[in-house]
mmCIF file of C-alpha atoms in Angstrom:
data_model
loop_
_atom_site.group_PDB
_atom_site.id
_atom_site.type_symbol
_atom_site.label_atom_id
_atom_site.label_comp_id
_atom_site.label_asym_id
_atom_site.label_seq_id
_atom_site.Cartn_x
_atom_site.Cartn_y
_atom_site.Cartn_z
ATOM 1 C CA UNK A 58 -71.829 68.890 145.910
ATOM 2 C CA UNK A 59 -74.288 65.604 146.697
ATOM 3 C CA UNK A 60 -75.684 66.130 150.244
ATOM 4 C CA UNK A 61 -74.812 63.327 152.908
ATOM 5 C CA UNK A 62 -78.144 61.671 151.789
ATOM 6 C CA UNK A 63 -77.881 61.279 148.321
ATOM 7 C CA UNK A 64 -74.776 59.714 149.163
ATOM 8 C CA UNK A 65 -76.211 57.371 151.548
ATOM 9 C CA UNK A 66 -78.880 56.819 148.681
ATOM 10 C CA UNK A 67 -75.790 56.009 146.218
ATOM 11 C CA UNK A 68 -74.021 53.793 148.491
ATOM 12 C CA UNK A 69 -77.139 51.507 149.360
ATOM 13 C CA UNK A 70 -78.120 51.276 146.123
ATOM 14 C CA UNK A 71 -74.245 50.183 145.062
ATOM 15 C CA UNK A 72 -74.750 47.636 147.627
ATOM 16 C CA UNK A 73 -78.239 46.709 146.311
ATOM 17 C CA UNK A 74 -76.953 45.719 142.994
ATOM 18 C CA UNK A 75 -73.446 44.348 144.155
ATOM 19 C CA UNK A 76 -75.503 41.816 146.197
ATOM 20 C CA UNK A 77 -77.832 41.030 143.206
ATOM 21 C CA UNK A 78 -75.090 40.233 140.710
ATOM 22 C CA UNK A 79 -73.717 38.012 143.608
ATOM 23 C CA UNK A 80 -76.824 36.384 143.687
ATOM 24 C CA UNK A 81 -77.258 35.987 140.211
ATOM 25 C CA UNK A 82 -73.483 34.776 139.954
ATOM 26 C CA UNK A 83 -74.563 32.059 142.626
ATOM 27 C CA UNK A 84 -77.300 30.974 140.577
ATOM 28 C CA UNK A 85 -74.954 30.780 137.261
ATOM 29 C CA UNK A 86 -72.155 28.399 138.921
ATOM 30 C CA UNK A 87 -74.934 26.177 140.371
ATOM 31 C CA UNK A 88 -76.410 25.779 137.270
ATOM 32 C CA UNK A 89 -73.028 25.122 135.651
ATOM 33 C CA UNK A 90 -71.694 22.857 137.888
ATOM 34 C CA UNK A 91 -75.111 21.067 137.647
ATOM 35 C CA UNK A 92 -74.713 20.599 133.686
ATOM 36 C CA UNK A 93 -71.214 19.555 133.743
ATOM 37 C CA UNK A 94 -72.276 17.300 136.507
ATOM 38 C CA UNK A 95 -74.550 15.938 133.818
ATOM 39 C CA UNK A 96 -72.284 15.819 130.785
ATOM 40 C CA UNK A 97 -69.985 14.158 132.408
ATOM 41 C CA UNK A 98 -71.777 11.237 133.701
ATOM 42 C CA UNK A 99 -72.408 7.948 131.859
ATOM 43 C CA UNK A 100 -75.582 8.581 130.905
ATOM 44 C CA UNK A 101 -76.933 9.202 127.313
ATOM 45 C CA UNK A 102 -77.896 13.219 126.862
ATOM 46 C CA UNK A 103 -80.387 14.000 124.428
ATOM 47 C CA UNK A 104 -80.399 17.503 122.950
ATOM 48 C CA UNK A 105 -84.036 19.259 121.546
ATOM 49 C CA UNK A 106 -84.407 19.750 117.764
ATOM 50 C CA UNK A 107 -86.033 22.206 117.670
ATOM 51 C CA UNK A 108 -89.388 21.611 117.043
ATOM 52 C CA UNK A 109 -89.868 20.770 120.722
ATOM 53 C CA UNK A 110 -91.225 17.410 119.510
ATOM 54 C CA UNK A 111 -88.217 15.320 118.243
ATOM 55 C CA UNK A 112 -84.194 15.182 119.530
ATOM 56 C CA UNK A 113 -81.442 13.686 119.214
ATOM 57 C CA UNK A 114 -78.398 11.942 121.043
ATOM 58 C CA UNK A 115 -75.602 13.838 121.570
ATOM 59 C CA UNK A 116 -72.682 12.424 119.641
ATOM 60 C CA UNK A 117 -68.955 11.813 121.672
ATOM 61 C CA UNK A 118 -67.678 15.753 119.801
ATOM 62 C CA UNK A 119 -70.925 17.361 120.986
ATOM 63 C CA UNK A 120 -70.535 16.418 124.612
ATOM 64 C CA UNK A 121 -67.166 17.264 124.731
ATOM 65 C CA UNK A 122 -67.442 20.667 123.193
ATOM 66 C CA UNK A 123 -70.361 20.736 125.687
ATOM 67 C CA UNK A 124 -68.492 19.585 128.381
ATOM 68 C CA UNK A 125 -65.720 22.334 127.400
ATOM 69 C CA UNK A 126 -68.178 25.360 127.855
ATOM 70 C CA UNK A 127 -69.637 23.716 130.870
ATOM 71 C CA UNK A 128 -66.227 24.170 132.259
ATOM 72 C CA UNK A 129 -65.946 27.390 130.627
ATOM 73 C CA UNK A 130 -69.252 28.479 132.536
ATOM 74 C CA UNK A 131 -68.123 27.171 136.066
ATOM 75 C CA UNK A 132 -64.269 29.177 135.712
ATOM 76 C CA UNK A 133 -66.234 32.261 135.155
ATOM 77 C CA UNK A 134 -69.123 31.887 137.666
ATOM 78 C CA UNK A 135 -67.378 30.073 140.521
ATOM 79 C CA UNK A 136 -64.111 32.036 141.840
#
């Protein structure tokens, strides 16, 4: 049977990583919100090629499928 302080041990380290992954969650919706903030503006979005050196507009199918993960992103990270 675990003694009274490996349980102890157990239960702060639960609430170690239970506060971490709320952290981290944080972090995800901010940044989500943040880039559907962005796709849906007015503004023209550029996306990288690859090559680091030359991109590209997106075009109106790309920002909407863009927009639709965006979306996606802040459902999952934001409840």
């Amino acid at each position: 049977a675990p003694t009274p302080e490996a349980l102890a041990r157990d239960q702060q380290r639960q609430a170690q990583e239970k506060r971490q992954q709320a952290q981290i969650r944080q972090r995800n919706c901010q940044a989500a919100r943040n880039n559907l903030e962005r796709l849906q503006s007015n503004r023209p979005l550029r996306v990288e090629q690859g090559d680091g050196k030359r991109s590209k507009r997106y075009t109106a199918e790309e920002r909407q499928a863009a927009t639709r993960e965006a979306q996606k992103q802040v459902r999952e990270n934001c409840n």
